[in-house]
N, CA, C and O atoms as a GROMACS GRO file, in nm:
protein
  608
    1MET      N    1   0.099  -0.115  -0.017
    1MET     CA    2  -0.001   0.000  -0.008
    1MET      C    3   0.083   0.123  -0.008
    1MET      O    4   0.192   0.125   0.050
    2LYS      N    5   0.031   0.235  -0.078
    2LYS     CA    6   0.130   0.358  -0.081
    2LYS      C    7   0.053   0.435   0.022
    2LYS      O    8  -0.062   0.417   0.060
    3ASN      N    9   0.160   0.546   0.070
    3ASN     CA   10   0.098   0.636   0.154
    3ASN      C   11   0.123   0.777   0.105
    3ASN      O   12   0.223   0.805   0.040
    4THR      N   13   0.032   0.863   0.135
    4THR     CA   14   0.009   1.014   0.067
    4THR      C   15   0.005   1.077   0.168
    4THR      O   16  -0.044   1.034   0.272
    5PHE      N   17   0.067   1.209   0.150
    5PHE     CA   18   0.047   1.321   0.263
    5PHE      C   19   0.029   1.461   0.187
    5PHE      O   20   0.087   1.489   0.082
    6LEU      N   21  -0.059   1.544   0.257
    6LEU     CA   22  -0.069   1.662   0.177
    6LEU      C   23  -0.012   1.804   0.259
    6LEU      O   24  -0.025   1.821   0.380
    7TYR      N   25   0.042   1.884   0.180
    7TYR     CA   26   0.103   2.009   0.246
    7TYR      C   27   0.099   2.110   0.178
    7TYR      O   28   0.095   2.099   0.055
    8ASP      N   29   0.099   2.230   0.236
    8ASP     CA   30   0.070   2.383   0.206
    8ASP      C   31   0.199   2.427   0.196
    8ASP      O   32   0.272   2.426   0.295
    9THR      N   33   0.250   2.477   0.052
    9THR     CA   34   0.367   2.515   0.039
    9THR      C   35   0.374   2.669  -0.025
    9THR      O   36   0.273   2.730  -0.059
   10GLY      N   37   0.496   2.717  -0.034
   10GLY     CA   38   0.518   2.848  -0.110
   10GLY      C   39   0.434   2.855  -0.239
   10GLY      O   40   0.378   2.960  -0.267
   11ILE      N   41   0.423   2.739  -0.324
   11ILE     CA   42   0.361   2.731  -0.439
   11ILE      C   43   0.259   2.697  -0.423
   11ILE      O   44   0.199   2.698  -0.531
   12GLY      N   45   0.180   2.654  -0.319
   12GLY     CA   46   0.034   2.608  -0.326
   12GLY      C   47   0.051   2.460  -0.263
   12GLY      O   48   0.158   2.414  -0.224
   13ALA      N   49  -0.072   2.395  -0.259
   13ALA     CA   50  -0.082   2.252  -0.207
   13ALA      C   51  -0.011   2.125  -0.308
   13ALA      O   52  -0.027   2.099  -0.427
   14LEU      N   53   0.072   2.061  -0.203
   14LEU     CA   54   0.157   1.951  -0.279
   14LEU      C   55   0.113   1.823  -0.204
   14LEU      O   56   0.097   1.821  -0.082
   15GLY      N   57   0.094   1.707  -0.292
   15GLY     CA   58   0.086   1.583  -0.241
   15GLY      C   59   0.216   1.510  -0.263
   15GLY      O   60   0.289   1.528  -0.360
   16ILE      N   61   0.240   1.419  -0.153
   16ILE     CA   62   0.354   1.342  -0.184
   16ILE      C   63   0.345   1.218  -0.146
   16ILE      O   64   0.335   1.197  -0.025
   17VAL      N   65   0.345   1.085  -0.257
   17VAL     CA   66   0.325   0.954  -0.206
   17VAL      C   67   0.473   0.890  -0.216
   17VAL      O   68   0.570   0.928  -0.283
   18ASP      N   69   0.460   0.778  -0.128
   18ASP     CA   70   0.552   0.676  -0.126
   18ASP      C   71   0.496   0.535  -0.122
   18ASP      O   72   0.379   0.501  -0.106
   19ASN      N   73   0.597   0.466  -0.140
   19ASN     CA   74   0.574   0.304  -0.155
   19ASN      C   75   0.619   0.212  -0.024
   19ASN      O   76   0.610   0.089  -0.012
   20GLY      N   77   0.669   0.309   0.069
   20GLY     CA   78   0.749   0.282   0.182
   20GLY      C   79   0.871   0.266   0.172
   20GLY      O   80   0.934   0.226   0.270
   21LYS      N   81   0.936   0.294   0.053
   21LYS     CA   82   1.070   0.276   0.016
   21LYS      C   83   1.133   0.402  -0.081
   21LYS      O   84   1.243   0.450  -0.055
   22GLU      N   85   1.074   0.436  -0.163
   22GLU     CA   86   1.095   0.543  -0.241
   22GLU      C   87   0.945   0.632  -0.272
   22GLU      O   88   0.830   0.591  -0.261
   23ILE      N   89   0.990   0.752  -0.308
   23ILE     CA   90   0.884   0.863  -0.339
   23ILE      C   91   0.838   0.808  -0.479
   23ILE      O   92   0.921   0.768  -0.561
   24THR      N   93   0.678   0.807  -0.507
   24THR     CA   94   0.654   0.736  -0.632
   24THR      C   95   0.582   0.882  -0.703
   24THR      O   96   0.565   0.889  -0.825
   25GLU      N   97   0.548   0.983  -0.620
   25GLU     CA   98   0.467   1.085  -0.681
   25GLU      C   99   0.467   1.205  -0.587
   25GLU      O  100   0.452   1.198  -0.465
   26VAL      N  101   0.487   1.323  -0.664
   26VAL     CA  102   0.482   1.482  -0.628
   26VAL      C  103   0.359   1.518  -0.684
   26VAL      O  104   0.355   1.499  -0.805
   27PHE      N  105   0.261   1.561  -0.635
   27PHE     CA  106   0.133   1.623  -0.730
   27PHE      C  107   0.096   1.741  -0.672
   27PHE      O  108   0.116   1.760  -0.552
   28PHE      N  109   0.040   1.832  -0.751
   28PHE     CA  110  -0.036   1.962  -0.721
   28PHE      C  111  -0.147   1.913  -0.696
   28PHE      O  112  -0.181   1.798  -0.722
   29LYS      N  113  -0.239   2.033  -0.623
   29LYS     CA  114  -0.365   2.016  -0.577
   29LYS      C  115  -0.480   1.975  -0.631
   29LYS      O  116  -0.580   1.937  -0.570
   30GLU      N  117  -0.458   1.987  -0.788
   30GLU     CA  118  -0.550   1.930  -0.882
   30GLU      C  119  -0.559   1.799  -0.908
   30GLU      O  120  -0.662   1.750  -0.955
   31SER      N  121  -0.442   1.721  -0.876
   31SER     CA  122  -0.444   1.588  -0.911
   31SER      C  123  -0.465   1.518  -0.761
   31SER      O  124  -0.444   1.578  -0.655
   32LYS      N  125  -0.509   1.385  -0.772
   32LYS     CA  126  -0.554   1.281  -0.627
   32LYS      C  127  -0.456   1.176  -0.651
   32LYS      O  128  -0.438   1.130  -0.763
   33ALA      N  129  -0.395   1.138  -0.554
   33ALA     CA  130  -0.333   1.008  -0.545
   33ALA      C  131  -0.436   0.886  -0.534
   33ALA      O  132  -0.520   0.885  -0.444
   34GLN      N  133  -0.426   0.783  -0.629
   34GLN     CA  134  -0.505   0.699  -0.620
   34GLN      C  135  -0.455   0.557  -0.531
   34GLN      O  136  -0.335   0.530  -0.533
   35ASN      N  137  -0.535   0.482  -0.467
   35ASN     CA  138  -0.499   0.342  -0.396
   35ASN      C  139  -0.392   0.398  -0.287
   35ASN      O  140  -0.276   0.360  -0.298
   36THR      N  141  -0.423   0.474  -0.196
   36THR     CA  142  -0.317   0.509  -0.098
   36THR      C  143  -0.401   0.541   0.031
   36THR      O  144  -0.522   0.563   0.037
   37VAL      N  145  -0.300   0.539   0.141
   37VAL     CA  146  -0.372   0.576   0.266
   37VAL      C  147  -0.300   0.692   0.313
   37VAL      O  148  -0.184   0.703   0.274
   38LEU      N  149  -0.362   0.808   0.413
   38LEU     CA  150  -0.313   0.903   0.428
   38LEU      C  151  -0.239   0.885   0.536
   38LEU      O  152  -0.290   0.855   0.644
   39LYS      N  153  -0.104   0.902   0.518
   39LYS     CA  154   0.004   0.871   0.639
   39LYS      C  155   0.119   0.964   0.579
   39LYS      O  156   0.149   0.996   0.464
   40GLU      N  157   0.170   0.996   0.702
   40GLU     CA  158   0.299   1.085   0.681
   40GLU      C  159   0.408   0.989   0.713
   40GLU      O  160   0.410   0.938   0.825
   41THR      N  161   0.489   0.963   0.633
   41THR     CA  162   0.597   0.866   0.678
   41THR      C  163   0.712   0.946   0.686
   41THR      O  164   0.707   1.062   0.644
   42GLU      N  165   0.837   0.892   0.743
   42GLU     CA  166   0.962   0.953   0.764
   42GLU      C  167   1.008   1.009   0.610
   42GLU      O  168   1.044   1.122   0.576
   43LEU      N  169   0.992   0.891   0.533
   43LEU     CA  170   1.053   0.940   0.385
   43LEU      C  171   0.960   1.060   0.341
   43LEU      O  172   1.014   1.169   0.320
   44ILE      N  173   0.831   1.047   0.327
   44ILE     CA  174   0.763   1.178   0.278
   44ILE      C  175   0.819   1.290   0.359
   44ILE      O  176   0.866   1.378   0.287
   45LYS      N  177   0.829   1.312   0.483
   45LYS     CA  178   0.876   1.426   0.586
   45LYS      C  179   1.015   1.451   0.490
   45LYS      O  180   1.022   1.559   0.432
   46THR      N  181   1.101   1.374   0.478
   46THR     CA  182   1.214   1.430   0.439
   46THR      C  183   1.211   1.464   0.277
   46THR      O  184   1.302   1.528   0.224
   47ALA      N  185   1.118   1.424   0.217
   47ALA     CA  186   1.100   1.481   0.052
   47ALA      C  187   1.020   1.632   0.101
   47ALA      O  188   1.062   1.732   0.042
   48ILE      N  189   0.936   1.650   0.180
   48ILE     CA  190   0.884   1.774   0.188
   48ILE      C  191   0.990   1.860   0.262
   48ILE      O  192   0.988   1.982   0.245
   49LEU      N  193   1.073   1.809   0.335
   49LEU     CA  194   1.187   1.924   0.389
   49LEU      C  195   1.275   1.977   0.271
   49LEU      O  196   1.300   2.097   0.258
   50GLN      N  197   1.328   1.862   0.171
   50GLN     CA  198   1.389   1.881   0.094
   50GLN      C  199   1.325   1.995  -0.036
   50GLN      O  200   1.386   2.082  -0.098
   51ILE      N  201   1.192   1.956  -0.044
   51ILE     CA  202   1.109   2.048  -0.138
   51ILE      C  203   1.119   2.188  -0.080
   51ILE      O  204   1.153   2.275  -0.161
   52ASN      N  205   1.096   2.226   0.042
   52ASN     CA  206   1.065   2.340   0.110
   52ASN      C  207   1.209   2.406   0.128
   52ASN      O  208   1.224   2.528   0.132
   53GLU      N  209   1.302   2.324   0.136
   53GLU     CA  210   1.481   2.392   0.105
   53GLU      C  211   1.493   2.437  -0.019
   53GLU      O  212   1.534   2.552  -0.032
   54TYR      N  213   1.459   2.356  -0.142
   54TYR     CA  214   1.447   2.385  -0.288
   54TYR      C  215   1.377   2.542  -0.282
   54TYR      O  216   1.428   2.650  -0.310
   55LEU      N  217   1.240   2.510  -0.232
   55LEU     CA  218   1.174   2.645  -0.256
   55LEU      C  219   1.230   2.771  -0.198
   55LEU      O  220   1.228   2.882  -0.250
   56SER      N  221   1.275   2.740  -0.092
   56SER     CA  222   1.372   2.879  -0.028
   56SER      C  223   1.499   2.893  -0.099
   56SER      O  224   1.574   2.978  -0.050
   57GLY      N  225   1.540   2.837  -0.194
   57GLY     CA  226   1.664   2.873  -0.250
   57GLY      C  227   1.796   2.809  -0.165
   57GLY      O  228   1.911   2.853  -0.169
   58LYS      N  229   1.754   2.709  -0.097
   58LYS     CA  230   1.868   2.663  -0.018
   58LYS      C  231   1.924   2.529  -0.078
   58LYS      O  232   2.036   2.486  -0.050
   59ARG      N  233   1.842   2.473  -0.158
   59ARG     CA  234   1.882   2.336  -0.217
   59ARG      C  235   1.874   2.334  -0.358
   59ARG      O  236   1.781   2.395  -0.411
   60THR      N  237   1.964   2.267  -0.435
   60THR     CA  238   1.960   2.278  -0.575
   60THR      C  239   1.938   2.113  -0.638
   60THR      O  240   1.880   2.079  -0.742
   61VAL      N  241   1.986   2.054  -0.565
   61VAL     CA  242   1.981   1.888  -0.595
   61VAL      C  243   1.900   1.834  -0.489
   61VAL      O  244   1.910   1.880  -0.375
   62PHE      N  245   1.802   1.723  -0.522
   62PHE     CA  246   1.741   1.630  -0.448
   62PHE      C  247   1.805   1.513  -0.412
   62PHE      O  248   1.875   1.461  -0.499
   63ASP      N  249   1.797   1.451  -0.288
   63ASP     CA  250   1.874   1.334  -0.253
   63ASP      C  251   1.746   1.252  -0.205
   63ASP      O  252   1.709   1.249  -0.087
   64LEU      N  253   1.693   1.195  -0.294
   64LEU     CA  254   1.565   1.124  -0.218
   64LEU      C  255   1.578   0.978  -0.333
   64LEU      O  256   1.629   0.985  -0.444
   65PRO      N  257   1.523   0.865  -0.275
   65PRO     CA  258   1.515   0.752  -0.362
   65PRO      C  259   1.388   0.770  -0.426
   65PRO      O  260   1.295   0.818  -0.361
   66LEU      N  261   1.371   0.732  -0.560
   66LEU     CA  262   1.247   0.760  -0.645
   66LEU      C  263   1.224   0.622  -0.724
   66LEU      O  264   1.312   0.547  -0.765
   67HIS      N  265   1.108   0.611  -0.733
   67HIS     CA  266   1.052   0.502  -0.838
   67HIS      C  267   0.962   0.528  -0.928
   67HIS      O  268   0.845   0.539  -0.893
   68LEU      N  269   0.995   0.540  -1.050
   68LEU     CA  270   0.920   0.580  -1.146
   68LEU      C  271   0.847   0.466  -1.229
   68LEU      O  272   0.905   0.369  -1.277
   69GLU      N  273   0.714   0.493  -1.239
   69GLU     CA  274   0.651   0.368  -1.324
   69GLU      C  275   0.552   0.452  -1.422
   69GLU      O  276   0.477   0.544  -1.392
   70GLY      N  277   0.575   0.390  -1.553
   70GLY     CA  278   0.549   0.424  -1.690
   70GLY      C  279   0.605   0.340  -1.798
   70GLY      O  280   0.664   0.234  -1.775
   71THR      N  281   0.587   0.385  -1.909
   71THR     CA  282   0.655   0.316  -2.015
   71THR      C  283   0.785   0.325  -2.036
   71THR      O  284   0.851   0.414  -1.983
   72GLU      N  285   0.830   0.248  -2.106
   72GLU     CA  286   1.005   0.257  -2.116
   72GLU      C  287   1.032   0.414  -2.188
   72GLU      O  288   1.126   0.484  -2.149
   73PHE      N  289   0.956   0.450  -2.280
   73PHE     CA  290   0.984   0.571  -2.331
   73PHE      C  291   0.949   0.702  -2.213
   73PHE      O  292   1.011   0.807  -2.221
   74GLN      N  293   0.873   0.686  -2.136
   74GLN     CA  294   0.826   0.783  -2.040
   74GLN      C  295   0.940   0.784  -1.937
   74GLN      O  296   0.979   0.890  -1.888
   75VAL      N  297   0.993   0.665  -1.906
   75VAL     CA  298   1.107   0.657  -1.807
   75VAL      C  299   1.207   0.705  -1.830
   75VAL      O  300   1.280   0.754  -1.743
   76ASP      N  301   1.239   0.700  -1.989
   76ASP     CA  302   1.357   0.765  -2.040
   76ASP      C  303   1.358   0.902  -2.033
   76ASP      O  304   1.455   0.967  -1.993
   77VAL      N  305   1.256   0.948  -2.070
   77VAL     CA  306   1.226   1.093  -2.086
   77VAL      C  307   1.254   1.160  -1.930
   77VAL      O  308   1.334   1.251  -1.909
   78TRP      N  309   1.179   1.099  -1.839
   78TRP     CA  310   1.166   1.140  -1.707
   78TRP      C  311   1.323   1.137  -1.642
   78TRP      O  312   1.357   1.235  -1.576
   79GLU      N  313   1.414   1.030  -1.660
   79GLU     CA  314   1.545   1.026  -1.634
   79GLU      C  315   1.615   1.138  -1.687
   79GLU      O  316   1.683   1.214  -1.618
   80ALA      N  317   1.596   1.150  -1.821
   80ALA     CA  318   1.663   1.283  -1.890
   80ALA      C  319   1.654   1.407  -1.829
   80ALA      O  320   1.747   1.487  -1.814
   81LEU      N  321   1.518   1.421  -1.789
   81LEU     CA  322   1.440   1.544  -1.713
   81LEU      C  323   1.549   1.556  -1.615
   81LEU      O  324   1.620   1.656  -1.627
   82TYR      N  325   1.575   1.477  -1.525
   82TYR     CA  326   1.652   1.459  -1.421
   82TYR      C  327   1.791   1.506  -1.418
   82TYR      O  328   1.850   1.544  -1.316
   83THR      N  329   1.844   1.501  -1.545
   83THR     CA  330   1.968   1.538  -1.570
   83THR      C  331   1.986   1.687  -1.605
   83THR      O  332   2.100   1.731  -1.618
   84ILE      N  333   1.877   1.769  -1.620
   84ILE     CA  334   1.882   1.894  -1.644
   84ILE      C  335   1.932   1.970  -1.538
   84ILE      O  336   1.861   1.966  -1.437
   85PRO      N  337   2.051   2.050  -1.532
   85PRO     CA  338   2.106   2.106  -1.417
   85PRO      C  339   2.019   2.213  -1.352
   85PRO      O  340   1.937   2.270  -1.424
   86TYR      N  341   2.027   2.243  -1.239
   86TYR     CA  342   1.973   2.344  -1.155
   86TYR      C  343   1.984   2.469  -1.251
   86TYR      O  344   2.086   2.476  -1.320
   87GLY      N  345   1.887   2.572  -1.260
   87GLY     CA  346   1.889   2.682  -1.324
   87GLY      C  347   1.932   2.692  -1.482
   87GLY      O  348   1.978   2.791  -1.540
   88GLU      N  349   1.902   2.543  -1.545
   88GLU     CA  350   1.912   2.548  -1.685
   88GLU      C  351   1.779   2.472  -1.761
   88GLU      O  352   1.713   2.384  -1.706
   89THR      N  353   1.754   2.522  -1.892
   89THR     CA  354   1.634   2.459  -1.928
   89THR      C  355   1.682   2.408  -2.060
   89THR      O  356   1.777   2.449  -2.127
   90ARG      N  357   1.596   2.309  -2.085
   90ARG     CA  358   1.599   2.220  -2.261
   90ARG      C  359   1.483   2.252  -2.302
   90ARG      O  360   1.388   2.288  -2.232
   91THR      N  361   1.489   2.238  -2.433
   91THR     CA  362   1.360   2.220  -2.525
   91THR      C  363   1.305   2.078  -2.539
   91THR      O  364   1.384   1.986  -2.516
   92TYR      N  365   1.177   2.050  -2.575
   92TYR     CA  366   1.133   1.938  -2.610
   92TYR      C  367   1.230   1.861  -2.692
   92TYR      O  368   1.265   1.748  -2.661
   93LYS      N  369   1.274   1.927  -2.804
   93LYS     CA  370   1.345   1.861  -2.888
   93LYS      C  371   1.469   1.808  -2.862
   93LYS      O  372   1.509   1.701  -2.908
   94GLU      N  373   1.560   1.918  -2.756
   94GLU     CA  374   1.684   1.855  -2.711
   94GLU      C  375   1.670   1.748  -2.612
   94GLU      O  376   1.773   1.686  -2.586
   95ILE      N  377   1.537   1.707  -2.538
   95ILE     CA  378   1.537   1.610  -2.485
   95ILE      C  379   1.498   1.480  -2.589
   95ILE      O  380   1.551   1.369  -2.579
   96ALA      N  381   1.418   1.508  -2.667
   96ALA     CA  382   1.383   1.389  -2.772
   96ALA      C  383   1.537   1.337  -2.813
   96ALA      O  384   1.570   1.218  -2.814
   97GLU      N  385   1.613   1.436  -2.842
   97GLU     CA  386   1.781   1.389  -2.897
   97GLU      C  387   1.848   1.331  -2.787
   97GLU      O  388   1.942   1.254  -2.806
   98GLN      N  389   1.810   1.361  -2.672
   98GLN     CA  390   1.910   1.300  -2.561
   98GLN      C  391   1.845   1.155  -2.534
   98GLN      O  392   1.923   1.066  -2.500
   99VAL      N  393   1.730   1.131  -2.545
   99VAL     CA  394   1.652   1.001  -2.552
   99VAL      C  395   1.674   0.908  -2.657
   99VAL      O  396   1.635   0.791  -2.657
  100GLY      N  397   1.741   0.969  -2.752
  100GLY     CA  398   1.758   0.873  -2.904
  100GLY      C  399   1.648   0.865  -2.992
  100GLY      O  400   1.640   0.778  -3.079
  101SER      N  401   1.553   0.960  -2.972
  101SER     CA  402   1.434   0.983  -3.070
  101SER      C  403   1.433   1.132  -3.107
  101SER      O  404   1.364   1.210  -3.040
  102PRO      N  405   1.510   1.176  -3.215
  102PRO     CA  406   1.516   1.321  -3.234
  102PRO      C  407   1.402   1.354  -3.296
  102PRO      O  408   1.406   1.476  -3.312
  103LYS      N  409   1.298   1.309  -3.341
  103LYS     CA  410   1.183   1.349  -3.394
  103LYS      C  411   1.051   1.324  -3.330
  103LYS      O  412   0.937   1.342  -3.374
  104ALA      N  413   1.096   1.273  -3.202
  104ALA     CA  414   0.989   1.240  -3.096
  104ALA      C  415   0.932   1.364  -2.988
  104ALA      O  416   0.875   1.341  -2.881
  105TYR      N  417   0.959   1.494  -3.039
  105TYR     CA  418   0.959   1.575  -2.949
  105TYR      C  419   0.824   1.629  -2.890
  105TYR      O  420   0.815   1.704  -2.792
  106ARG      N  421   0.719   1.578  -2.966
  106ARG     CA  422   0.582   1.572  -2.920
  106ARG      C  423   0.552   1.454  -2.815
  106ARG      O  424   0.489   1.461  -2.709
  107ALA      N  425   0.609   1.361  -2.866
  107ALA     CA  426   0.586   1.225  -2.746
  107ALA      C  427   0.646   1.266  -2.604
  107ALA      O  428   0.597   1.254  -2.492
  108VAL      N  429   0.780   1.326  -2.650
  108VAL     CA  430   0.823   1.386  -2.516
  108VAL      C  431   0.764   1.491  -2.444
  108VAL      O  432   0.784   1.510  -2.324
  109GLY      N  433   0.678   1.571  -2.528
  109GLY     CA  434   0.577   1.653  -2.432
  109GLY      C  435   0.505   1.575  -2.384
  109GLY      O  436   0.516   1.584  -2.262
  110MET      N  437   0.410   1.475  -2.422
  110MET     CA  438   0.328   1.391  -2.360
  110MET      C  439   0.372   1.312  -2.242
  110MET      O  440   0.297   1.295  -2.147
  111ALA      N  441   0.513   1.256  -2.247
  111ALA     CA  442   0.564   1.223  -2.124
  111ALA      C  443   0.608   1.328  -2.030
  111ALA      O  444   0.605   1.308  -1.908
  112ASN      N  445   0.642   1.420  -2.073
  112ASN     CA  446   0.668   1.542  -1.950
  112ASN      C  447   0.534   1.577  -1.878
  112ASN      O  448   0.530   1.613  -1.760
  113ASN      N  449   0.422   1.563  -1.958
  113ASN     CA  450   0.301   1.584  -1.917
  113ASN      C  451   0.241   1.477  -1.787
  113ASN      O  452   0.174   1.499  -1.686
  114LYS      N  453   0.299   1.360  -1.841
  114LYS     CA  454   0.267   1.248  -1.735
  114LYS      C  455   0.370   1.249  -1.608
  114LYS      O  456   0.350   1.175  -1.511
  115ASN      N  457   0.464   1.326  -1.615
  115ASN     CA  458   0.586   1.307  -1.506
  115ASN      C  459   0.494   1.315  -1.366
  115ASN      O  460   0.427   1.409  -1.324
  116PRO      N  461   0.520   1.161  -1.302
  116PRO     CA  462   0.459   1.152  -1.177
  116PRO      C  463   0.538   1.218  -1.058
  116PRO      O  464   0.479   1.207  -0.950
  117ILE      N  465   0.639   1.272  -1.054
  117ILE     CA  466   0.722   1.323  -0.963
  117ILE      C  467   0.784   1.489  -0.967
  117ILE      O  468   0.902   1.523  -0.956
  118ALA      N  469   0.676   1.565  -0.986
  118ALA     CA  470   0.682   1.700  -1.013
  118ALA      C  471   0.787   1.771  -0.907
  118ALA      O  472   0.785   1.751  -0.786
  119ILE      N  473   0.870   1.848  -0.968
  119ILE     CA  474   0.965   1.961  -0.890
  119ILE      C  475   1.088   1.871  -0.870
  119ILE      O  476   1.202   1.913  -0.890
  120ILE      N  477   1.060   1.741  -0.828
  120ILE     CA  478   1.194   1.659  -0.812
  120ILE      C  479   1.256   1.610  -0.937
  120ILE      O  480   1.375   1.624  -0.967
  121ILE      N  481   1.168   1.554  -1.005
  121ILE     CA  482   1.188   1.565  -1.180
  121ILE      C  483   1.140   1.672  -1.218
  121ILE      O  484   1.024   1.709  -1.204
  122PRO      N  485   1.242   1.738  -1.278
  122PRO     CA  486   1.205   1.884  -1.308
  122PRO      C  487   1.154   1.897  -1.441
  122PRO      O  488   1.229   1.936  -1.531
  123CYS      N  489   1.055   1.874  -1.459
  123CYS     CA  490   0.984   1.898  -1.590
  123CYS      C  491   0.958   2.041  -1.608
  123CYS      O  492   0.933   2.080  -1.723
  124HIS      N  493   0.960   2.117  -1.522
  124HIS     CA  494   0.951   2.275  -1.515
  124HIS      C  495   1.068   2.337  -1.612
  124HIS      O  496   1.053   2.443  -1.672
  125ARG      N  497   1.192   2.252  -1.621
  125ARG     CA  498   1.303   2.309  -1.693
  125ARG      C  499   1.276   2.292  -1.848
  125ARG      O  500   1.356   2.342  -1.927
  126VAL      N  501   1.172   2.226  -1.890
  126VAL     CA  502   1.135   2.210  -2.039
  126VAL      C  503   1.080   2.342  -2.094
  126VAL      O  504   1.000   2.407  -2.026
  127ILE      N  505   1.112   2.373  -2.188
  127ILE     CA  506   1.043   2.501  -2.265
  127ILE      C  507   1.036   2.463  -2.439
  127ILE      O  508   1.095   2.375  -2.500
  128GLY      N  509   0.939   2.568  -2.489
  128GLY     CA  510   0.919   2.562  -2.632
  128GLY      C  511   1.057   2.577  -2.695
  128GLY      O  512   1.158   2.613  -2.634
  129ALA      N  513   1.049   2.546  -2.824
  129ALA     CA  514   1.162   2.572  -2.907
  129ALA      C  515   1.200   2.727  -2.920
  129ALA      O  516   1.313   2.773  -2.936
  130ASN      N  517   1.093   2.790  -2.910
  130ASN     CA  518   1.092   2.959  -2.930
  130ASN      C  519   1.125   2.998  -2.800
  130ASN      O  520   1.119   3.120  -2.787
  131GLY      N  521   1.164   2.929  -2.682
  131GLY     CA  522   1.212   2.985  -2.548
  131GLY      C  523   1.066   3.018  -2.488
  131GLY      O  524   1.088   3.072  -2.379
  132LYS      N  525   0.972   3.011  -2.502
  132LYS     CA  526   0.827   3.020  -2.427
  132LYS      C  527   0.793   2.922  -2.328
  132LYS      O  528   0.830   2.806  -2.344
  133LEU      N  529   0.726   2.955  -2.228
  133LEU     CA  530   0.687   2.876  -2.132
  133LEU      C  531   0.563   2.778  -2.159
  133LEU      O  532   0.450   2.825  -2.161
  134VAL      N  533   0.585   2.641  -2.180
  134VAL     CA  534   0.456   2.585  -2.237
  134VAL      C  535   0.431   2.492  -2.158
  134VAL      O  536   0.521   2.413  -2.128
  135GLY      N  537   0.290   2.479  -2.101
  135GLY     CA  538   0.229   2.348  -2.032
  135GLY      C  539   0.328   2.327  -1.911
  135GLY      O  540   0.450   2.333  -1.925
  136TYR      N  541   0.268   2.304  -1.799
  136TYR     CA  542   0.294   2.246  -1.670
  136TYR      C  543   0.169   2.221  -1.580
  136TYR      O  544   0.073   2.298  -1.581
  137GLY      N  545   0.175   2.114  -1.505
  137GLY     CA  546   0.070   2.064  -1.439
  137GLY      C  547   0.034   2.145  -1.305
  137GLY      O  548  -0.075   2.129  -1.250
  138GLY      N  549   0.138   2.238  -1.253
  138GLY     CA  550   0.091   2.342  -1.171
  138GLY      C  551   0.065   2.454  -1.226
  138GLY      O  552   0.055   2.551  -1.151
  139GLY      N  553   0.051   2.468  -1.343
  139GLY     CA  554   0.003   2.602  -1.403
  139GLY      C  555   0.157   2.678  -1.444
  139GLY      O  556   0.262   2.666  -1.381
  140ILE      N  557   0.134   2.755  -1.565
  140ILE     CA  558   0.231   2.839  -1.611
  140ILE      C  559   0.296   2.913  -1.509
  140ILE      O  560   0.419   2.925  -1.505
  141ASP      N  561   0.206   2.969  -1.416
  141ASP     CA  562   0.279   3.072  -1.333
  141ASP      C  563   0.357   3.018  -1.247
  141ASP      O  564   0.455   3.083  -1.210
  142ILE      N  565   0.334   2.890  -1.195
  142ILE     CA  566   0.412   2.800  -1.096
  142ILE      C  567   0.547   2.767  -1.172
  142ILE      O  568   0.652   2.785  -1.110
  143LYS      N  569   0.549   2.727  -1.286
  143LYS     CA  570   0.663   2.685  -1.386
  143LYS      C  571   0.728   2.827  -1.382
  143LYS      O  572   0.831   2.831  -1.314
  144ALA      N  573   0.692   2.940  -1.441
  144ALA     CA  574   0.765   3.066  -1.412
  144ALA      C  575   0.840   3.104  -1.274
  144ALA      O  576   0.952   3.155  -1.264
  145ARG      N  577   0.756   3.068  -1.173
  145ARG     CA  578   0.831   3.098  -1.032
  145ARG      C  579   0.923   3.011  -1.008
  145ARG      O  580   1.017   3.051  -0.940
  146LEU      N  581   0.926   2.860  -1.059
  146LEU     CA  582   1.024   2.771  -1.031
  146LEU      C  583   1.138   2.836  -1.103
  146LEU      O  584   1.243   2.858  -1.041
  147LEU      N  585   1.127   2.864  -1.215
  147LEU     CA  586   1.240   2.907  -1.302
  147LEU      C  587   1.297   3.053  -1.280
  147LEU      O  588   1.410   3.076  -1.324
  148ASP      N  589   1.233   3.144  -1.221
  148ASP     CA  590   1.272   3.255  -1.166
  148ASP      C  591   1.381   3.223  -1.053
  148ASP      O  592   1.496   3.263  -1.035
  149LEU      N  593   1.294   3.129  -0.982
  149LEU     CA  594   1.371   3.094  -0.843
  149LEU      C  595   1.508   3.042  -0.882
  149LEU      O  596   1.604   3.092  -0.823
  150GLU      N  597   1.527   2.955  -0.968
  150GLU     CA  598   1.638   2.892  -1.008
  150GLU      C  599   1.768   2.991  -1.086
  150GLU      O  600   1.888   2.971  -1.109
  151LYS      N  601   1.679   3.096  -1.107
  151LYS     CA  602   1.787   3.212  -1.158
  151LYS      C  603   1.848   3.281  -1.086
  151LYS      O  604   1.954   3.333  -1.119
  152ARG      N  605   1.791   3.296  -0.970
  152ARG     CA  606   1.880   3.360  -0.865
  152ARG      C  607   1.990   3.295  -0.801
  152ARG      O  608   2.057   3.354  -0.716
   0.00000   0.00000   0.00000
C-alpha cells in the first residue's frame, strides 16, 4: 500500500506519495493519488523538507530514492529530465535527441505531461523551441516562479 500526505507550500498545495521505500509521486492540488492511505512517513517528511529547502533557495539537488512507473519511453524521458542542471532549461527537441528519438519531441511533451514526480523530476525546466513557457501541471505561473527561483 502506498502512503500519501498533503502539504501547503509557498507554491500551493502539494501531495507526496511513497511506497514505503521510494517516492512515487509529487502532485499539485488538482491531482489526487489513487489507492493510497493518508500517512506521513519519515520518507515523505524528508521529501517535503527537501522541497521546502528547494523553494527557499537553499537546495539545488534532491537526494531521495525515487520509483518511476511508466512506459519505457516515459521513464527514459523522466530520467533525462532529471539530468537537466539547476538553473538551466532544455527544449522538447533537445530531450528527444537525448533519449535517442530526435523526431519524438511531441511524445516527449506527452511524457513530460505525465511526469509523476513534479519538482523533483524537473519537468518545469523544459521549454518550447521558441523559448516560451508551455504547459505545466501546476500551471504556467508556477513554472515561471520555479524557473525564476533557479535564476537567482
